[in-house]
Coordinates of C-alpha atoms in Angstrom, one line a residue:
M183 CA 111.1 121.0 114.4
A184 CA 110.4 117.8 113.0
V185 CA 107.8 115.5 115.1
P186 CA 109.9 113.2 117.4
G187 CA 109.9 109.7 116.0
S188 CA 108.9 110.8 112.7
A189 CA 109.8 108.4 109.5
V190 CA 110.3 111.1 107.3
A191 CA 112.2 113.6 109.3
D192 CA 115.6 112.8 108.3
A193 CA 114.6 113.1 104.7
Y194 CA 113.2 116.3 105.1
A195 CA 116.3 117.3 107.0
R196 CA 118.6 116.2 103.9
L197 CA 116.2 117.8 101.6
A198 CA 117.0 120.9 103.3
E199 CA 120.9 120.6 103.3
V200 CA 121.3 120.1 99.6
F201 CA 118.1 122.3 98.5
P202 CA 117.5 125.0 101.3
A203 CA 115.4 127.0 99.0
L204 CA 112.3 124.8 100.0
A205 CA 111.6 123.9 103.9
V206 CA 109.4 121.5 105.5
T207 CA 108.1 121.6 108.6
E208 CA 106.2 118.8 110.4
L209 CA 103.3 119.5 112.5
A210 CA 102.8 118.2 115.8
A211 CA 99.9 116.2 117.1
G212 CA 97.0 118.5 117.5
E213 CA 98.7 121.2 115.7
E214 CA 96.3 122.6 112.9
T215 CA 97.3 123.4 109.6
P216 CA 98.4 126.8 109.1
R217 CA 96.0 128.7 106.9
G218 CA 95.6 132.5 106.1
G219 CA 98.0 135.3 105.9
A220 CA 101.1 133.9 103.3
W221 CA 99.5 130.2 104.1
V222 CA 97.4 128.3 101.8
A223 CA 96.3 125.0 102.6
A224 CA 95.9 122.6 99.8
D225 CA 92.3 121.8 100.2
A226 CA 91.5 125.3 99.9
L227 CA 93.1 125.1 96.3
A228 CA 91.3 122.0 95.7
E229 CA 88.2 124.2 95.9
G230 CA 89.1 125.9 92.8
D231 CA 86.3 128.5 91.6
G232 CA 84.2 127.4 94.8
G233 CA 86.7 129.4 97.1
S234 CA 88.8 132.7 97.0
A235 CA 92.1 130.8 98.0
L236 CA 92.8 130.0 94.3
D237 CA 92.6 133.6 93.2
A238 CA 94.6 135.1 96.0
F239 CA 97.4 132.0 95.2
L240 CA 97.3 132.9 91.0
S241 CA 97.5 136.5 91.8
W242 CA 101.0 135.9 92.8
D243 CA 101.9 134.5 89.6
E244 CA 100.0 137.1 87.3
S245 CA 102.2 139.9 89.4
Q246 CA 105.2 137.8 89.2
I247 CA 104.9 137.3 85.1
L248 CA 103.9 141.1 84.8
R249 CA 107.2 141.9 86.7
D250 CA 109.4 139.7 84.8
Y251 CA 108.2 139.6 81.3
G252 CA 106.5 143.3 80.9
Q253 CA 103.3 141.8 79.6
R254 CA 100.3 139.9 80.9
A255 CA 99.7 136.1 80.8
R256 CA 96.5 134.5 79.6
P257 CA 94.6 133.3 82.5
D258 CA 95.1 129.6 81.5
V259 CA 98.8 130.3 81.6
V260 CA 98.8 132.0 85.1
A261 CA 97.0 128.9 86.0
S262 CA 99.7 126.5 84.7
F263 CA 102.5 128.3 86.2
G264 CA 100.8 128.3 89.7
L265 CA 100.0 124.5 89.4
H266 CA 103.7 124.1 88.7
R267 CA 105.1 125.8 91.4
Y268 CA 103.0 124.1 93.9
A269 CA 102.9 120.5 92.3
W270 CA 106.8 120.5 92.0
P271 CA 107.7 120.8 95.5
A272 CA 104.4 119.0 96.7
C273 CA 105.7 115.6 95.1
L274 CA 109.0 116.0 96.6
L275 CA 107.3 115.3 100.0
I276 CA 106.5 111.6 99.0
T277 CA 109.3 111.2 96.5
V278 CA 112.2 112.3 98.8
P279 CA 111.4 110.0 101.7
W280 CA 111.0 107.2 99.3
F281 CA 114.4 107.8 97.4
L282 CA 116.5 108.3 100.4
H283 CA 114.7 105.8 103.1
R284 CA 112.2 103.9 101.4
R285 CA 109.1 105.4 103.2
V286 CA 106.2 106.5 101.5
P287 CA 104.1 108.9 103.5
R288 CA 100.5 109.5 102.7
Y289 CA 99.4 113.4 102.9
P290 CA 95.7 113.9 102.2
V291 CA 95.1 117.9 100.8
T292 CA 93.7 118.5 104.3
H293 CA 97.4 117.6 105.8
V294 CA 99.7 120.0 103.9
S295 CA 99.9 124.3 103.6
F296 CA 102.3 126.2 101.2
D297 CA 103.6 129.6 101.9
R298 CA 105.8 130.5 98.8
T299 CA 106.5 134.2 100.3
A300 CA 108.5 133.2 102.9
A301 CA 111.6 135.5 103.3
G302 CA 115.0 134.0 101.8
L303 CA 113.2 130.7 100.2
A304 CA 112.8 131.0 96.3
V305 CA 110.4 128.0 96.4
G306 CA 108.8 128.3 99.8
R307 CA 108.0 126.3 102.9
M308 CA 105.4 123.7 103.1
A309 CA 103.9 122.5 106.6
V310 CA 102.6 118.8 106.8
R311 CA 100.9 116.8 109.3
P312 CA 102.6 113.2 109.2
D313 CA 100.0 110.4 108.6
T314 CA 100.5 106.8 108.0
F315 CA 103.6 105.5 105.5
A316 CA 104.5 102.8 104.1
C317 CA 107.6 100.8 104.2
L318 CA 109.8 97.7 103.3
P319 CA 110.2 94.6 105.5
G320 CA 113.2 94.9 107.9
D321 CA 112.8 99.0 108.2
P322 CA 113.3 100.1 111.7
A323 CA 110.5 102.4 111.2
A324 CA 108.0 99.4 111.0
S325 CA 107.3 99.5 114.4
L326 CA 106.3 103.3 114.3
P327 CA 102.6 104.6 114.6
G328 CA 101.1 104.5 111.4
A329 CA 103.6 102.4 109.6
R330 CA 102.2 100.0 106.9
V331 CA 104.6 97.1 105.8
V332 CA 104.5 96.0 102.0
P333 CA 106.4 93.1 100.6
H334 CA 108.9 94.6 98.1
E335 CA 109.9 97.2 96.1
E336 CA 107.5 97.3 93.3
A337 CA 104.9 97.4 95.8
L338 CA 106.8 100.2 97.4
R339 CA 106.8 102.1 94.1
A340 CA 103.1 101.6 93.4
E341 CA 102.6 103.1 97.1
V342 CA 104.7 106.4 95.8
R343 CA 102.2 106.4 92.7
T344 CA 99.1 106.2 94.9
A345 CA 100.2 108.7 97.2
V346 CA 101.1 111.3 94.8
A347 CA 97.8 110.6 93.2
E348 CA 96.0 111.1 96.4
H349 CA 97.4 114.2 97.1
L350 CA 97.5 115.7 93.6
E351 CA 94.2 114.9 92.0
P352 CA 91.7 117.2 94.0
V353 CA 94.3 119.9 93.3
L354 CA 94.3 119.2 89.4
T355 CA 90.5 119.1 89.9
G356 CA 90.9 122.8 91.5
F357 CA 93.0 124.1 88.9
G358 CA 91.9 122.4 85.6
P359 CA 88.8 124.6 84.8
R360 CA 91.5 127.6 85.3
M361 CA 93.9 126.1 82.8
R362 CA 91.2 124.8 80.4
R363 CA 92.9 121.4 80.7
R364 CA 91.4 118.0 81.7
G365 CA 92.0 114.7 82.5
R366 CA 95.0 113.2 80.6
A367 CA 96.6 116.9 80.1
L368 CA 96.5 117.2 83.6
W369 CA 97.8 114.0 84.5
G370 CA 100.8 114.5 81.9
M371 CA 101.7 117.6 83.7
A372 CA 101.6 115.7 87.0
T373 CA 103.8 113.2 85.3
D374 CA 106.6 115.7 84.6
E375 CA 106.6 117.5 88.0
V376 CA 107.2 113.8 89.8
V377 CA 110.0 113.3 87.1
E378 CA 111.9 116.4 87.1
S379 CA 111.3 117.5 90.5
L380 CA 113.4 114.0 91.9
R381 CA 115.7 114.3 89.0
Y382 CA 116.7 117.8 90.1
I383 CA 117.0 116.9 93.8
G384 CA 119.0 113.6 92.7
Q385 CA 121.3 115.8 91.1
L386 CA 122.1 118.0 94.1
L387 CA 122.3 114.6 96.1
G388 CA 125.3 113.3 93.6
E389 CA 123.0 110.8 93.0
E390 CA 121.2 111.6 89.7
E391 CA 122.2 108.4 87.8
R392 CA 120.3 106.4 90.4
A393 CA 117.3 109.0 90.3
L394 CA 117.2 108.4 87.0
R395 CA 116.8 104.6 87.2
E396 CA 114.7 104.9 90.0
L397 CA 112.0 107.1 88.0
E398 CA 112.1 104.9 84.9
L399 CA 110.9 102.2 87.3
L400 CA 108.6 104.0 89.0
L401 CA 106.9 105.5 85.7
P402 CA 107.7 103.2 83.0
G403 CA 104.5 104.2 81.0
A404 CA 100.9 102.9 81.4
T405 CA 100.6 103.4 85.1
K406 CA 97.4 105.3 85.4
P407 CA 96.3 107.9 86.1
Y408 CA 99.9 109.2 85.1
V409 CA 100.3 109.6 81.5
G410 CA 103.7 108.3 79.5
A411 CA 107.0 107.7 80.9
A412 CA 109.9 109.0 82.6
G413 CA 111.5 108.2 79.2
F414 CA 115.0 109.3 79.6
R415 CA 117.5 109.2 76.7
R416 CA 121.4 109.9 76.2
A417 CA 121.9 113.2 74.8
T418 CA 125.3 115.3 74.4
G419 CA 125.5 118.6 76.6
P420 CA 126.9 121.8 75.2
E421 CA 130.4 121.1 76.0
G422 CA 130.1 117.7 74.6
E423 CA 129.5 115.8 77.9
P424 CA 127.2 112.9 78.0
T425 CA 123.9 113.8 79.8
H426 CA 120.6 112.9 79.6
T427 CA 117.3 114.3 78.4
R428 CA 113.5 113.7 77.8
D429 CA 110.6 114.9 76.2
R430 CA 108.1 116.5 78.4
I431 CA 104.6 115.1 78.3
S432 CA 102.9 118.7 78.7
C433 CA 103.7 122.0 77.5
C434 CA 104.9 124.3 80.5
M435 CA 103.1 127.2 78.3
F436 CA 106.4 129.6 78.3
Y437 CA 106.2 130.1 74.4
T438 CA 103.0 132.3 75.2
L439 CA 105.5 134.7 76.8
R440 CA 108.7 134.3 74.9
P441 CA 107.9 132.6 71.6
E442 CA 111.5 132.7 70.6
D443 CA 112.6 130.9 73.8
I444 CA 110.5 127.6 73.2
C445 CA 112.1 124.6 75.4
A446 CA 113.9 122.3 73.5
T447 CA 112.2 119.3 75.3
C448 CA 108.7 120.7 74.8
P449 CA 105.9 118.3 73.1
R450 CA 105.4 121.2 70.8
T451 CA 108.6 120.9 68.8
C452 CA 107.5 118.3 66.5
G453 CA 109.9 118.6 63.5
G454 CA 112.3 120.7 65.3
A455 CA 112.6 123.3 67.9
K456 CA 113.6 126.2 65.4
A457 CA 110.8 125.5 62.9
V458 CA 108.1 125.2 65.6
T459 CA 109.5 128.3 67.1
R460 CA 109.0 130.5 64.2
Q461 CA 105.5 128.9 63.4
L462 CA 104.7 130.0 67.1
A463 CA 106.2 133.7 66.6
R464 CA 104.1 134.1 63.3
A465 CA 100.9 132.8 65.2
S466 CA 101.3 135.0 68.1

């Protein structure tokens, strides 16, 4: 159930309508963040090698890779897959309320739990404890507890960048040693998660063009700690239709499992995807 009066309840309800693979539940005041069983708390993932939660979380990815691809993946590849599967929906907790209602919630890692094994849900379910949120002048939600009014759209975009970074930074720190990535590489991955998750939801909402514009304003480049820009460019689809694409900032590591299927938008495809695919295939 949504918390009565929550500034983001309507946004999560709309998200569930267009993307039922992910369910977001807001916790009531005093209700503890779920832990144990199928639930993993974000602050437990942030502990990294300091706790057992990350091992248990990544065992799911290890089993899934073995089942789907018939081979074991390198530990850093397993960790990269696991971080993607957490960060992609976690970014939506913040970007969807901003995109739909110009409200930006703050979620420290102590305020979010994730269950990706929920029956019937391809992505999973997330439980969040509402805290403070930013909004624009004139928003009816400005009178709600925890509201903080910022003066204009650019200030609100800064709130989005800060809120995502606040939540993801401890998680990136926890995953980083497993992924053999640090600083810039991890934030490049975070940038991709912000862009690609909201673009996908924008498509489902029938508002892809607006999502692209909003993302380019949100991440124009040189917005630390994020790396690079949303960077969309026009392209031609398989049927000759106009579309948009972008080059990823980070590599998803899928090529380590299927060298012949390297992504066309991978940053490794310098000089042409086919040539790089052949090189990777010979090197594997």
